[in-house]
Short mmCIF file of C-alpha atoms and ligand atoms in Angstrom, two decimals:
data_model
loop_
_atom_site.label_atom_id
_atom_site.label_comp_id
_atom_site.label_asym_id
_atom_site.label_seq_id
_atom_site.Cartn_x
_atom_site.Cartn_y
_atom_site.Cartn_z
CA MET A 167 108.85 117.34 -155.26
CA ASN A 168 106.62 114.63 -156.76
CA GLY A 169 103.56 113.68 -154.76
CA TYR A 170 102.57 117.15 -153.70
CA ARG A 171 99.08 118.25 -154.54
CA ASP A 172 98.93 121.41 -156.68
CA LEU A 173 97.10 124.48 -155.39
CA ARG A 174 96.25 126.99 -158.05
CA ILE A 175 96.91 130.58 -157.03
CA GLY A 176 95.24 133.41 -158.88
CA LEU A 177 96.99 136.73 -158.39
CA LEU A 178 94.90 139.84 -159.10
CA GLY A 179 97.09 142.91 -159.60
CA CYS A 180 100.82 143.25 -160.28
CA GLY A 181 101.94 146.56 -158.73
CA SER A 182 104.84 146.89 -156.34
CA VAL A 183 103.31 144.35 -153.90
CA GLY A 184 101.87 141.97 -156.52
CA ALA A 185 105.18 141.73 -158.43
CA GLN A 186 106.98 140.82 -155.23
CA VAL A 187 104.36 138.25 -154.27
CA ALA A 188 104.71 136.62 -157.71
CA ARG A 189 108.55 136.65 -157.41
CA LEU A 190 108.47 135.02 -153.93
CA ILE A 191 106.03 132.34 -155.03
CA LEU A 192 108.16 131.47 -158.03
CA ALA A 193 111.51 131.77 -156.25
CA HIS A 194 110.61 129.79 -153.16
CA GLY A 195 108.35 127.19 -154.72
CA ASP A 196 110.19 124.10 -153.45
CA GLU A 197 110.73 125.48 -149.93
CA LEU A 198 107.06 126.49 -149.63
CA ALA A 199 105.89 123.14 -150.99
CA ALA A 200 107.88 121.28 -148.35
CA ARG A 201 106.60 123.63 -145.63
CA ILE A 202 102.98 123.42 -146.72
CA GLY A 203 102.75 119.85 -148.08
CA ALA A 204 101.22 121.23 -151.34
CA ARG A 205 102.70 123.00 -154.32
CA LEU A 206 101.65 126.60 -154.92
CA THR A 207 101.19 126.96 -158.68
CA LEU A 208 100.86 130.51 -159.85
CA ALA A 209 97.98 129.93 -162.28
CA GLY A 210 97.95 133.53 -163.58
CA ILE A 211 98.28 137.21 -162.87
CA ALA A 212 95.34 139.40 -163.84
CA VAL A 213 96.26 142.93 -164.88
CA ARG A 214 94.73 145.71 -166.87
CA ASP A 215 97.69 146.02 -169.29
CA VAL A 216 99.71 142.95 -169.99
CA ASP A 217 102.60 145.02 -171.47
CA ALA A 218 102.91 147.56 -168.68
CA PRO A 219 106.40 147.76 -167.10
CA ARG A 220 106.75 145.76 -163.81
CA ASP A 221 109.12 145.98 -160.86
CA VAL A 222 110.08 142.31 -161.45
CA GLU A 223 110.60 140.34 -164.61
CA LEU A 224 107.93 137.63 -164.72
CA PRO A 225 107.00 135.10 -167.41
CA ARG A 226 104.72 136.83 -169.89
CA GLU A 227 102.45 133.81 -170.28
CA LEU A 228 101.31 134.22 -166.72
CA PHE A 229 99.57 137.54 -167.50
CA THR A 230 95.92 137.79 -168.39
CA THR A 231 93.30 140.49 -168.53
CA ASP A 232 90.53 138.00 -167.72
CA ALA A 233 90.36 138.31 -163.90
CA GLU A 234 87.01 136.55 -163.63
CA ARG A 235 88.20 133.46 -165.44
CA LEU A 236 91.36 133.38 -163.28
CA VAL A 237 89.23 133.61 -160.12
CA GLN A 238 87.05 130.73 -161.32
CA GLY A 239 90.03 128.45 -161.80
CA SER A 240 91.84 129.20 -158.53
CA ASP A 241 91.97 127.45 -155.17
CA ILE A 242 93.34 130.55 -153.50
CA VAL A 243 92.91 134.11 -154.82
CA ILE A 244 95.29 136.93 -153.87
CA GLU A 245 93.77 140.30 -154.46
CA LEU A 246 96.26 143.19 -154.71
CA MET A 247 94.47 145.50 -157.09
CA GLY A 248 93.40 147.98 -154.39
CA GLY A 249 90.28 150.08 -154.44
CA ILE A 250 86.70 148.96 -154.05
CA GLU A 251 85.67 147.74 -157.53
CA PRO A 252 86.27 145.42 -159.23
CA ALA A 253 88.05 143.95 -156.15
CA ARG A 254 84.87 143.57 -154.13
CA THR A 255 83.05 141.71 -156.86
CA LEU A 256 85.95 139.43 -157.68
CA ILE A 257 86.60 138.59 -154.03
CA THR A 258 82.88 137.83 -153.51
CA GLN A 259 82.93 135.60 -156.60
CA ALA A 260 86.05 133.83 -155.34
CA LEU A 261 84.55 133.22 -151.88
CA GLN A 262 81.20 132.08 -153.28
CA GLY A 263 83.09 129.61 -155.44
CA GLY A 264 84.78 128.26 -152.28
CA ALA A 265 88.27 129.69 -152.84
CA ASP A 266 90.20 131.19 -149.97
CA VAL A 267 91.08 134.85 -150.41
CA VAL A 268 94.10 136.82 -149.28
CA THR A 269 94.05 140.60 -149.71
CA ALA A 270 95.99 143.67 -148.70
CA ASN A 271 93.13 145.97 -149.57
CA LYS A 272 92.56 148.12 -146.49
CA ALA A 273 90.08 150.39 -148.23
CA LEU A 274 87.89 147.43 -149.17
CA ILE A 275 88.18 145.68 -145.78
CA ALA A 276 87.47 148.93 -143.90
CA ALA A 277 84.37 149.55 -145.96
CA HIS A 278 83.10 146.00 -146.62
CA GLY A 279 84.99 143.66 -144.24
CA PRO A 280 81.91 142.34 -142.42
CA GLU A 281 80.02 141.53 -145.66
CA LEU A 282 83.08 139.73 -147.14
CA SER A 283 83.73 137.84 -143.90
CA GLU A 284 80.12 136.64 -143.91
CA ALA A 285 80.46 135.50 -147.54
CA ALA A 286 83.57 133.52 -146.50
CA GLU A 287 81.86 132.03 -143.43
CA GLN A 288 78.88 130.88 -145.45
CA VAL A 289 81.02 128.55 -147.49
CA GLY A 290 83.74 127.82 -144.94
CA ALA A 291 86.38 129.71 -146.89
CA GLN A 292 89.10 131.84 -145.30
CA LEU A 293 89.41 135.58 -145.91
CA SER A 294 92.66 137.00 -144.54
CA TYR A 295 94.20 140.43 -144.76
CA GLU A 296 97.26 140.67 -142.44
CA ALA A 297 99.03 142.91 -145.06
CA ALA A 298 96.20 145.49 -144.93
CA VAL A 299 97.52 146.98 -141.70
CA ALA A 300 101.11 147.90 -140.99
CA ALA A 301 102.45 145.83 -143.93
CA ALA A 302 105.14 143.44 -142.68
CA ILE A 303 104.18 143.66 -139.00
CA PRO A 304 102.13 140.72 -137.77
CA ILE A 305 99.39 142.56 -135.89
CA LEU A 306 95.95 141.28 -136.92
CA ARG A 307 96.68 137.66 -136.20
CA PRO A 308 98.11 138.48 -132.74
CA LEU A 309 95.03 140.54 -131.99
CA ARG A 310 92.63 137.93 -133.29
CA GLU A 311 94.35 134.79 -132.02
CA SER A 312 97.14 135.35 -129.52
CA LEU A 313 95.18 137.87 -127.48
CA ALA A 314 91.77 136.19 -128.05
CA GLY A 315 91.53 135.38 -124.35
CA ASP A 316 92.47 138.76 -123.07
CA HIS A 317 90.56 142.03 -122.81
CA ILE A 318 92.13 144.68 -125.03
CA THR A 319 91.61 148.22 -123.87
CA ARG A 320 93.63 150.30 -126.32
CA VAL A 321 95.42 150.06 -129.65
CA LEU A 322 97.62 152.97 -130.55
CA GLY A 323 100.33 153.58 -133.01
CA ILE A 324 101.86 154.80 -136.25
CA VAL A 325 100.18 152.88 -139.06
CA ASN A 326 100.96 154.94 -142.12
CA GLY A 327 104.49 154.59 -143.50
CA SER A 328 104.51 157.46 -145.96
CA THR A 329 103.33 160.19 -143.55
CA ASN A 330 105.83 158.90 -141.02
CA TYR A 331 108.50 159.11 -143.68
CA ILE A 332 107.55 162.64 -144.57
CA LEU A 333 107.29 163.91 -140.95
CA ASP A 334 110.53 162.11 -140.02
CA ARG A 335 112.49 163.62 -142.93
CA MET A 336 111.17 167.10 -142.08
CA ASP A 337 112.07 166.62 -138.42
CA ARG A 338 115.49 165.03 -138.68
CA PHE A 339 116.90 166.39 -141.91
CA GLY A 340 114.89 169.55 -142.49
CA ASP A 341 113.58 168.23 -145.83
CA SER A 342 110.63 170.08 -147.39
CA ALA A 343 107.25 168.21 -147.38
CA GLU A 344 107.43 168.20 -151.19
CA ASP A 345 110.89 166.59 -151.34
CA ALA A 346 110.07 163.98 -148.69
CA SER A 347 106.80 163.13 -150.48
CA ARG A 348 108.62 162.63 -153.75
CA VAL A 349 111.07 160.15 -152.18
CA ALA A 350 108.22 158.41 -150.30
CA SER A 351 106.53 157.97 -153.66
CA GLU A 352 109.70 156.62 -155.30
CA LEU A 353 110.01 154.13 -152.44
CA GLY A 354 106.53 152.87 -153.18
CA PHE A 355 105.15 154.00 -149.83
CA LEU A 356 102.50 156.46 -151.03
CA GLU A 357 99.12 155.37 -152.39
CA ALA A 358 98.35 156.05 -156.08
CA ASP A 359 96.26 158.89 -154.74
CA PRO A 360 98.58 160.43 -152.06
CA THR A 361 95.63 162.30 -150.55
CA LEU A 362 94.65 159.00 -148.91
CA ASP A 363 97.93 159.08 -146.97
CA VAL A 364 98.45 162.76 -146.21
CA GLU A 365 94.81 163.41 -145.28
CA GLY A 366 94.75 160.45 -142.95
CA TYR A 367 92.25 158.26 -144.80
CA ASP A 368 94.62 155.35 -145.07
CA ALA A 369 95.41 155.49 -141.35
CA ALA A 370 91.65 155.76 -140.61
CA GLN A 371 90.95 152.62 -142.65
CA LYS A 372 93.64 150.82 -140.69
CA ALA A 373 92.23 152.14 -137.40
CA THR A 374 88.85 150.74 -138.33
CA ILE A 375 90.31 147.28 -139.06
CA LEU A 376 92.33 147.28 -135.86
CA ALA A 377 89.43 148.44 -133.71
CA SER A 378 86.99 145.94 -135.26
CA ILE A 379 89.29 143.04 -134.48
CA ALA A 380 90.50 144.27 -131.11
CA PHE A 381 87.03 145.12 -129.78
CA HIS A 382 84.99 142.45 -131.57
CA THR A 383 82.59 144.96 -133.01
CA GLU A 384 81.98 146.79 -136.25
CA VAL A 385 83.65 150.20 -136.26
CA PRO A 386 82.67 152.04 -139.47
CA VAL A 387 85.41 154.07 -141.07
CA ASP A 388 83.15 157.11 -141.09
CA ALA A 389 83.13 156.92 -137.27
CA VAL A 390 86.87 157.49 -137.09
CA HIS A 391 87.82 161.11 -136.34
CA ARG A 392 90.41 161.99 -138.99
CA GLU A 393 93.00 164.68 -139.35
CA GLY A 394 95.92 164.46 -141.82
CA ILE A 395 99.36 166.12 -141.94
CA THR A 396 98.81 168.69 -144.73
CA GLN A 397 98.45 171.50 -142.14
CA ILE A 398 101.74 170.69 -140.45
CA THR A 399 104.41 173.28 -141.20
CA ALA A 400 108.22 173.17 -140.92
CA GLU A 401 107.86 175.90 -138.23
CA GLN A 402 105.57 173.72 -136.14
CA ILE A 403 107.94 170.78 -136.44
CA ASP A 404 110.84 173.05 -135.34
CA ALA A 405 108.83 174.46 -132.44
CA ALA A 406 107.94 170.94 -131.27
CA LYS A 407 111.61 169.92 -131.55
CA SER A 408 112.72 172.81 -129.43
CA ALA A 409 110.27 171.82 -126.76
CA GLY A 410 111.42 168.17 -126.75
CA TYR A 411 108.65 166.73 -128.91
CA VAL A 412 108.25 165.16 -132.33
CA ILE A 413 105.05 165.25 -134.42
CA LYS A 414 103.75 161.84 -135.51
CA LEU A 415 100.50 160.86 -137.18
CA LEU A 416 98.81 158.55 -134.63
CA ALA A 417 95.90 156.17 -134.89
CA ILE A 418 94.19 155.44 -131.61
CA ALA A 419 91.32 153.05 -130.89
CA GLU A 420 90.07 152.47 -127.36
CA ARG A 421 87.31 150.82 -125.53
CA LEU A 422 85.06 153.22 -123.67
CA GLN A 423 82.88 152.29 -120.78
CA ALA A 424 79.93 154.39 -119.88
CA ALA A 425 78.70 154.87 -116.30
CA ASP A 426 75.82 152.50 -117.05
CA GLY A 427 78.23 149.70 -117.99
CA THR A 428 77.68 149.88 -121.74
CA HIS A 429 80.66 149.83 -124.04
CA GLY A 430 81.62 151.81 -127.05
CA VAL A 431 84.80 152.37 -129.14
CA SER A 432 86.50 155.68 -129.87
CA ALA A 433 88.81 155.72 -132.87
CA ARG A 434 90.76 158.74 -134.15
CA VAL A 435 93.69 159.67 -136.42
CA TYR A 436 95.52 162.95 -135.91
CA PRO A 437 99.05 164.43 -135.79
CA ALA A 438 100.17 164.31 -132.14
CA LEU A 439 103.07 165.66 -130.13
CA ILE A 440 105.16 162.76 -128.87
CA ARG A 441 107.91 163.29 -126.24
CA ARG A 442 111.33 162.51 -127.72
CA ASP A 443 112.05 159.86 -125.12
CA HIS A 444 108.87 157.84 -126.04
CA PRO A 445 109.53 154.70 -128.11
CA LEU A 446 107.19 156.02 -130.87
CA ALA A 447 109.58 158.98 -131.39
CA ALA A 448 112.19 156.43 -132.53
CA VAL A 449 109.95 155.09 -135.33
CA HIS A 450 111.74 156.47 -138.33
CA GLU A 451 111.21 156.62 -142.12
CA GLY A 452 108.61 154.13 -143.42
CA LYS A 453 108.46 152.09 -140.25
CA ASN A 454 105.27 151.59 -138.23
CA ALA A 455 104.71 150.65 -134.58
CA VAL A 456 101.54 149.54 -132.83
CA PHE A 457 101.08 149.47 -129.07
CA VAL A 458 98.42 147.17 -127.71
CA GLU A 459 97.19 147.50 -124.12
CA ALA A 460 95.44 144.46 -122.72
CA GLU A 461 94.13 143.82 -119.23
CA ALA A 462 96.23 140.75 -118.48
CA ALA A 463 99.09 141.03 -121.02
CA GLY A 464 99.81 144.67 -120.24
CA GLU A 465 101.51 146.73 -122.90
CA LEU A 466 102.82 145.10 -126.08
CA MET A 467 104.60 146.80 -128.96
CA PHE A 468 104.77 145.59 -132.56
CA TYR A 469 107.33 147.29 -134.76
CA GLY A 470 108.59 147.01 -138.32
CA ALA A 471 108.19 147.95 -141.95
CA GLY A 472 104.78 149.59 -142.53
CA ALA A 473 105.00 149.97 -146.28
CA GLY A 474 106.97 148.71 -149.26
CA GLY A 475 106.54 146.04 -151.93
CA ALA A 476 108.63 143.22 -150.54
CA GLU A 477 107.72 143.98 -146.93
CA THR A 478 103.93 143.87 -147.66
CA ALA A 479 104.48 140.79 -149.78
CA SER A 480 105.89 139.03 -146.75
CA ALA A 481 102.56 139.37 -144.89
CA VAL A 482 100.60 138.32 -147.98
CA LEU A 483 102.74 135.15 -148.25
CA GLY A 484 102.12 134.41 -144.53
CA ASP A 485 98.35 134.47 -145.16
CA LEU A 486 98.82 132.48 -148.36
CA VAL A 487 100.73 129.73 -146.53
CA SER A 488 98.08 129.65 -143.76
CA ALA A 489 95.30 129.31 -146.35
CA ALA A 490 97.21 126.64 -148.30
CA ARG A 491 97.75 124.59 -145.15
CA ARG A 492 93.99 124.43 -144.60
CA HIS A 493 93.65 122.75 -148.04
CA VAL A 494 96.15 120.15 -147.04
CA VAL A 495 94.60 119.50 -143.58
CA GLY A 496 91.09 119.57 -145.03
CA GLY A 497 92.00 117.78 -148.25
N1 HSE B 517 100.40 154.13 -148.30
C1 HSE B 517 100.49 153.18 -147.21
C2 HSE B 517 101.41 153.70 -146.15
C3 HSE B 517 101.06 151.88 -147.74
O1 HSE B 517 102.06 154.73 -146.42
O2 HSE B 517 101.41 153.22 -145.04
C4 HSE B 517 101.00 150.74 -146.76
O3 HSE B 517 99.68 150.44 -146.37
#
Protein backbone atom coordinates (compact mmCIF):
# COMPACT_ATOMS: atom_id res chain seq x y z
CA MET A 1 0.00 0.00 0.00
CA ASN A 2 3.00 2.28 -0.47
CA GLY A 3 2.35 5.51 -2.34
CA TYR A 4 -0.95 6.36 -0.71
CA ARG A 5 -1.22 9.69 0.96
CA ASP A 6 -2.15 9.51 4.67
CA LEU A 7 -5.29 11.23 5.89
CA ARG A 8 -5.36 11.75 9.62
CA ILE A 9 -8.71 10.89 11.17
CA GLY A 10 -9.58 12.28 14.59
CA LEU A 11 -12.39 10.41 16.33
CA LEU A 12 -14.24 12.23 19.10
CA GLY A 13 -16.16 9.79 21.30
CA CYS A 14 -15.97 6.02 21.70
CA GLY A 15 -19.43 4.82 22.69
CA SER A 16 -21.25 2.05 20.86
CA VAL A 17 -21.01 3.85 17.48
CA GLY A 18 -17.51 5.30 17.96
CA ALA A 19 -16.04 1.92 18.93
CA GLN A 20 -17.49 0.34 15.77
CA VAL A 21 -16.21 3.18 13.60
CA ALA A 22 -12.70 2.71 15.02
CA ARG A 23 -12.93 -1.05 14.50
CA LEU A 24 -14.01 -0.68 10.88
CA ILE A 25 -11.29 1.87 10.06
CA LEU A 26 -8.63 -0.40 11.56
CA ALA A 27 -10.03 -3.65 10.14
CA HIS A 28 -10.65 -2.44 6.60
CA GLY A 29 -7.68 -0.09 6.23
CA ASP A 30 -6.23 -1.66 3.08
CA GLU A 31 -9.58 -2.06 1.36
CA LEU A 32 -10.57 1.52 2.13
CA ALA A 33 -7.18 2.85 1.01
CA ALA A 34 -7.57 1.12 -2.36
CA ARG A 35 -11.12 2.44 -2.71
CA ILE A 36 -10.24 6.02 -1.75
CA GLY A 37 -6.72 6.36 -3.07
CA ALA A 38 -5.55 7.54 0.37
CA ARG A 39 -4.90 5.79 3.64
CA LEU A 40 -7.17 6.57 6.58
CA THR A 41 -4.93 6.79 9.62
CA LEU A 42 -6.74 6.82 12.93
CA ALA A 43 -4.75 9.59 14.60
CA GLY A 44 -6.52 9.32 17.93
CA ILE A 45 -9.75 8.80 19.82
CA ALA A 46 -10.74 11.53 22.26
CA VAL A 47 -12.66 10.32 25.29
CA ARG A 48 -13.40 11.56 28.80
CA ASP A 49 -11.99 8.45 30.49
CA VAL A 50 -9.20 6.54 28.76
CA ASP A 51 -9.75 3.49 31.00
CA ALA A 52 -13.52 3.16 30.62
CA PRO A 53 -14.70 -0.22 29.26
CA ARG A 54 -15.40 -0.26 25.48
CA ASP A 55 -17.52 -2.45 23.22
CA VAL A 56 -14.43 -3.20 21.11
CA GLU A 57 -10.82 -3.80 22.13
CA LEU A 58 -8.75 -0.97 20.65
CA PRO A 59 -5.06 -0.03 21.02
CA ARG A 60 -4.70 1.95 24.23
CA GLU A 61 -2.21 4.39 22.70
CA LEU A 62 -4.94 5.74 20.42
CA PHE A 63 -6.88 7.20 23.35
CA THR A 64 -6.47 10.76 24.50
CA THR A 65 -8.42 13.19 26.65
CA ASP A 66 -7.14 16.16 24.64
CA ALA A 67 -9.90 16.56 22.05
CA GLU A 68 -8.78 20.04 20.94
CA ARG A 69 -5.29 18.88 20.10
CA LEU A 70 -6.64 15.89 18.20
CA VAL A 71 -8.93 18.19 16.19
CA GLN A 72 -6.02 20.49 15.33
CA GLY A 73 -3.98 17.62 13.92
CA SER A 74 -6.72 15.96 11.85
CA ASP A 75 -7.68 16.17 8.18
CA ILE A 76 -11.11 14.71 8.91
CA VAL A 77 -12.85 14.83 12.29
CA ILE A 78 -15.57 12.33 13.22
CA GLU A 79 -17.71 13.61 16.06
CA LEU A 80 -19.64 10.91 17.94
CA MET A 81 -19.78 12.43 21.41
CA GLY A 82 -23.41 13.50 21.14
CA GLY A 83 -24.98 16.46 22.90
CA ILE A 84 -24.43 20.14 22.16
CA GLU A 85 -21.20 21.00 23.99
CA PRO A 86 -18.33 20.46 23.63
CA ALA A 87 -19.31 18.94 20.25
CA ARG A 88 -20.40 22.28 18.77
CA THR A 89 -17.19 24.07 19.73
CA LEU A 90 -14.94 21.23 18.57
CA ILE A 91 -16.74 20.89 15.22
CA THR A 92 -16.54 24.65 14.68
CA GLN A 93 -12.82 24.60 15.45
CA ALA A 94 -12.32 21.67 13.08
CA LEU A 95 -14.19 23.39 10.25
CA GLN A 96 -12.46 26.71 10.82
CA GLY A 97 -9.16 24.86 10.60
CA GLY A 98 -10.23 23.46 7.21
CA ALA A 99 -10.94 19.87 8.31
CA ASP A 100 -13.95 18.01 6.97
CA VAL A 101 -16.36 16.86 9.66
CA VAL A 102 -18.57 13.79 9.88
CA THR A 103 -21.07 13.60 12.71
CA ALA A 104 -24.03 11.49 13.82
CA ASN A 105 -25.15 14.17 16.26
CA LYS A 106 -28.82 14.79 15.49
CA ALA A 107 -29.39 17.04 18.51
CA LEU A 108 -26.56 19.33 17.40
CA ILE A 109 -27.51 19.36 13.71
CA ALA A 110 -31.19 19.96 14.52
CA ALA A 111 -30.28 22.92 16.75
CA HIS A 112 -27.22 24.36 14.99
CA GLY A 113 -27.07 22.78 11.52
CA PRO A 114 -27.32 26.04 9.55
CA GLU A 115 -24.59 27.77 11.57
CA LEU A 116 -22.23 24.77 11.21
CA SER A 117 -22.98 24.39 7.49
CA GLU A 118 -22.13 28.04 7.02
CA ALA A 119 -18.84 27.58 8.90
CA ALA A 120 -18.05 24.68 6.55
CA GLU A 121 -19.00 26.65 3.43
CA GLN A 122 -16.80 29.58 4.42
CA VAL A 123 -13.67 27.45 4.19
CA GLY A 124 -14.83 24.97 1.56
CA ALA A 125 -14.93 22.09 4.06
CA GLN A 126 -17.53 19.34 4.08
CA LEU A 127 -19.92 18.75 6.96
CA SER A 128 -21.87 15.52 6.61
CA TYR A 129 -24.28 13.75 8.94
CA GLU A 130 -25.99 10.88 7.14
CA ALA A 131 -25.90 8.79 10.35
CA ALA A 132 -27.90 11.43 12.25
CA VAL A 133 -31.18 10.25 10.70
CA ALA A 134 -32.30 6.61 10.50
CA ALA A 135 -28.79 5.24 11.19
CA ALA A 136 -27.80 2.80 8.42
CA ILE A 137 -30.45 3.96 5.94
CA PRO A 138 -29.13 6.27 3.24
CA ILE A 139 -31.78 9.00 3.31
CA LEU A 140 -30.13 12.43 3.55
CA ARG A 141 -27.91 11.96 0.51
CA PRO A 142 -30.84 10.73 -1.64
CA LEU A 143 -32.91 13.73 -0.51
CA ARG A 144 -30.08 16.18 -1.10
CA GLU A 145 -28.60 14.74 -4.27
CA SER A 146 -30.65 12.06 -6.02
CA LEU A 147 -33.90 14.01 -5.64
CA ALA A 148 -32.35 17.46 -6.05
CA GLY A 149 -34.18 18.00 -9.32
CA ASP A 150 -37.58 16.89 -8.08
CA HIS A 151 -40.18 18.63 -5.95
CA ILE A 152 -40.62 16.77 -2.66
CA THR A 153 -44.07 17.13 -1.14
CA ARG A 154 -43.94 14.86 1.90
CA VAL A 155 -41.51 12.85 4.03
CA LEU A 156 -43.09 10.44 6.46
CA GLY A 157 -41.88 7.52 8.49
CA ILE A 158 -40.60 5.73 11.55
CA VAL A 159 -37.30 7.37 12.46
CA ASN A 160 -36.77 6.26 16.05
CA GLY A 161 -35.57 2.68 16.53
CA SER A 162 -36.06 2.34 20.27
CA THR A 163 -39.69 3.48 20.42
CA ASN A 164 -40.41 1.24 17.43
CA TYR A 165 -38.77 -1.62 19.32
CA ILE A 166 -40.84 -0.92 22.44
CA LEU A 167 -44.19 -0.55 20.62
CA ASP A 168 -43.45 -3.57 18.42
CA ARG A 169 -42.61 -5.83 21.38
CA MET A 170 -45.73 -4.68 23.21
CA ASP A 171 -47.87 -5.29 20.13
CA ARG A 172 -46.48 -8.63 18.93
CA PHE A 173 -45.36 -10.32 22.13
CA GLY A 174 -47.32 -8.55 24.86
CA ASP A 175 -44.09 -7.35 26.55
CA SER A 176 -44.44 -4.63 29.15
CA ALA A 177 -43.08 -1.19 28.23
CA GLU A 178 -40.48 -1.58 31.01
CA ASP A 179 -39.18 -4.95 29.75
CA ALA A 180 -39.07 -3.78 26.15
CA SER A 181 -37.23 -0.58 27.18
CA ARG A 182 -34.66 -2.59 29.10
CA VAL A 183 -33.87 -4.74 26.06
CA ALA A 184 -33.84 -1.69 23.76
CA SER A 185 -31.28 -0.18 26.12
CA GLU A 186 -29.17 -3.38 26.14
CA LEU A 187 -29.21 -3.36 22.35
CA GLY A 188 -27.79 0.18 22.39
CA PHE A 189 -30.91 1.69 20.78
CA LEU A 190 -31.93 4.10 23.54
CA GLU A 191 -30.25 7.44 24.11
CA ALA A 192 -28.26 7.94 27.33
CA ASP A 193 -31.30 9.94 28.42
CA PRO A 194 -34.20 7.69 27.28
CA THR A 195 -36.64 10.60 27.65
CA LEU A 196 -35.26 11.85 24.35
CA ASP A 197 -36.62 8.71 22.69
CA VAL A 198 -39.87 8.02 24.51
CA GLU A 199 -41.01 11.65 24.58
CA GLY A 200 -40.36 12.05 20.86
CA TYR A 201 -37.48 14.58 21.05
CA ASP A 202 -35.14 12.36 19.05
CA ALA A 203 -37.74 11.83 16.32
CA ALA A 204 -38.48 15.58 16.29
CA GLN A 205 -34.77 16.34 15.77
CA LYS A 206 -34.71 13.91 12.86
CA ALA A 207 -37.92 15.42 11.44
CA THR A 208 -36.24 18.85 11.53
CA ILE A 209 -33.21 17.57 9.64
CA LEU A 210 -35.32 15.70 7.07
CA ALA A 211 -37.65 18.68 6.53
CA SER A 212 -34.79 21.18 6.21
CA ILE A 213 -33.12 19.11 3.50
CA ALA A 214 -36.28 18.02 1.70
CA PHE A 215 -37.81 21.50 1.59
CA HIS A 216 -34.64 23.62 1.31
CA THR A 217 -35.58 25.75 4.27
CA GLU A 218 -34.76 26.04 7.93
CA VAL A 219 -37.27 24.15 10.08
CA PRO A 220 -36.51 24.84 13.77
CA VAL A 221 -36.92 21.86 16.07
CA ASP A 222 -39.23 23.94 18.29
CA ALA A 223 -41.61 24.22 15.35
CA VAL A 224 -42.11 20.45 15.26
CA HIS A 225 -45.29 19.34 17.01
CA ARG A 226 -44.16 16.54 19.34
CA GLU A 227 -45.93 13.75 21.22
CA GLY A 228 -44.10 10.70 22.59
CA ILE A 229 -45.21 7.17 23.49
CA THR A 230 -45.29 7.37 27.29
CA GLN A 231 -49.06 7.72 27.34
CA ILE A 232 -49.60 4.60 25.23
CA THR A 233 -50.98 1.71 27.29
CA ALA A 234 -51.11 -2.04 26.67
CA GLU A 235 -54.90 -1.70 26.53
CA GLN A 236 -54.70 0.87 23.72
CA ILE A 237 -52.32 -1.36 21.80
CA ASP A 238 -54.70 -4.33 22.20
CA ALA A 239 -57.71 -2.25 21.18
CA ALA A 240 -55.87 -1.04 18.07
CA LYS A 241 -54.91 -4.63 17.28
CA SER A 242 -58.50 -5.86 17.53
CA ALA A 243 -59.56 -3.12 15.13
CA GLY A 244 -56.85 -4.05 12.57
CA TYR A 245 -54.33 -1.34 13.43
CA VAL A 246 -50.89 -1.04 14.98
CA ILE A 247 -49.57 2.00 16.87
CA LYS A 248 -46.32 3.47 15.49
CA LEU A 249 -44.47 6.68 16.37
CA LEU A 250 -44.50 8.63 13.11
CA ALA A 251 -42.56 11.67 11.98
CA ILE A 252 -44.22 13.63 9.18
CA ALA A 253 -42.95 16.69 7.34
CA GLU A 254 -44.91 18.15 4.46
CA ARG A 255 -44.90 21.14 2.23
CA LEU A 256 -47.95 23.35 2.65
CA GLN A 257 -49.16 25.77 0.05
CA ALA A 258 -51.41 28.63 1.08
CA ALA A 259 -54.13 30.03 -1.18
CA ASP A 260 -51.92 33.05 -1.93
CA GLY A 261 -49.21 30.73 -3.32
CA THR A 262 -46.81 31.06 -0.36
CA HIS A 263 -45.21 27.92 1.03
CA GLY A 264 -44.69 26.63 4.52
CA VAL A 265 -43.65 23.36 6.14
CA SER A 266 -45.58 21.39 8.72
CA ALA A 267 -43.60 18.90 10.81
CA ARG A 268 -44.98 16.68 13.55
CA VAL A 269 -44.17 13.58 15.60
CA TYR A 270 -46.92 11.55 17.24
CA PRO A 271 -48.09 7.96 17.85
CA ALA A 272 -50.43 7.08 14.99
CA LEU A 273 -52.75 4.22 14.11
CA ILE A 274 -51.47 2.38 11.07
CA ARG A 275 -53.54 -0.20 9.23
CA ARG A 276 -51.98 -3.66 9.52
CA ASP A 277 -51.75 -4.04 5.75
CA HIS A 278 -49.69 -0.83 5.39
CA PRO A 279 -45.93 -1.38 4.78
CA LEU A 280 -45.08 0.68 7.88
CA ALA A 281 -46.92 -1.91 10.03
CA ALA A 282 -44.26 -4.44 8.97
CA VAL A 283 -41.40 -2.30 10.30
CA HIS A 284 -40.40 -4.35 13.34
CA GLU A 285 -37.98 -4.04 16.26
CA GLY A 286 -35.26 -1.37 15.79
CA LYS A 287 -35.91 -0.90 12.08
CA ASN A 288 -36.86 2.44 10.53
CA ALA A 289 -38.63 3.27 7.28
CA VAL A 290 -38.99 6.60 5.52
CA PHE A 291 -41.47 7.29 2.72
CA VAL A 292 -40.68 10.16 0.41
CA GLU A 293 -43.31 11.56 -1.91
CA ALA A 294 -42.04 13.63 -4.80
CA GLU A 295 -43.88 15.17 -7.71
CA ALA A 296 -42.07 13.33 -10.49
CA ALA A 297 -40.58 10.32 -8.68
CA GLY A 298 -43.80 9.41 -6.91
CA GLU A 299 -43.52 7.41 -3.72
CA LEU A 300 -40.17 6.03 -2.55
CA MET A 301 -39.53 3.96 0.54
CA PHE A 302 -36.23 3.64 2.40
CA TYR A 303 -36.00 0.83 4.94
CA GLY A 304 -33.38 -0.61 7.26
CA ALA A 305 -31.68 -0.49 10.65
CA GLY A 306 -32.52 2.76 12.43
CA ALA A 307 -30.28 2.29 15.47
CA GLY A 308 -27.35 0.22 16.68
CA GLY A 309 -23.58 0.65 16.90
CA ALA A 310 -22.36 -1.13 13.76
CA GLU A 311 -25.38 -0.05 11.73
CA THR A 312 -24.84 3.64 12.53
CA ALA A 313 -21.10 3.22 11.98
CA SER A 314 -21.82 2.07 8.42
CA ALA A 315 -23.35 5.47 7.59
CA VAL A 316 -20.49 7.30 9.33
CA LEU A 317 -17.97 5.35 7.24
CA GLY A 318 -19.87 6.27 4.07
CA ASP A 319 -19.54 9.96 4.90
CA LEU A 320 -15.91 9.43 5.87
CA VAL A 321 -15.06 7.83 2.52
CA SER A 322 -16.89 10.63 0.70
CA ALA A 323 -14.93 13.28 2.61
CA ALA A 324 -11.64 11.42 2.10
CA ARG A 325 -12.21 11.21 -1.66
CA ARG A 326 -12.47 15.00 -1.80
CA HIS A 327 -8.95 15.24 -0.38
CA VAL A 328 -7.67 12.95 -3.10
CA VAL A 329 -9.49 14.76 -5.92
CA GLY A 330 -8.60 18.16 -4.51
CA GLY A 331 -5.11 17.17 -3.40
N1 LIG B 1 -32.05 6.50 20.10
C1 LIG B 1 -32.05 6.52 18.67
C2 LIG B 1 -33.19 5.66 18.18
C3 LIG B 1 -30.73 6.03 18.16
O1 LIG B 1 -33.72 4.89 18.98
O2 LIG B 1 -33.55 5.74 17.02
C4 LIG B 1 -30.54 6.21 16.68
O3 LIG B 1 -30.63 7.56 16.31
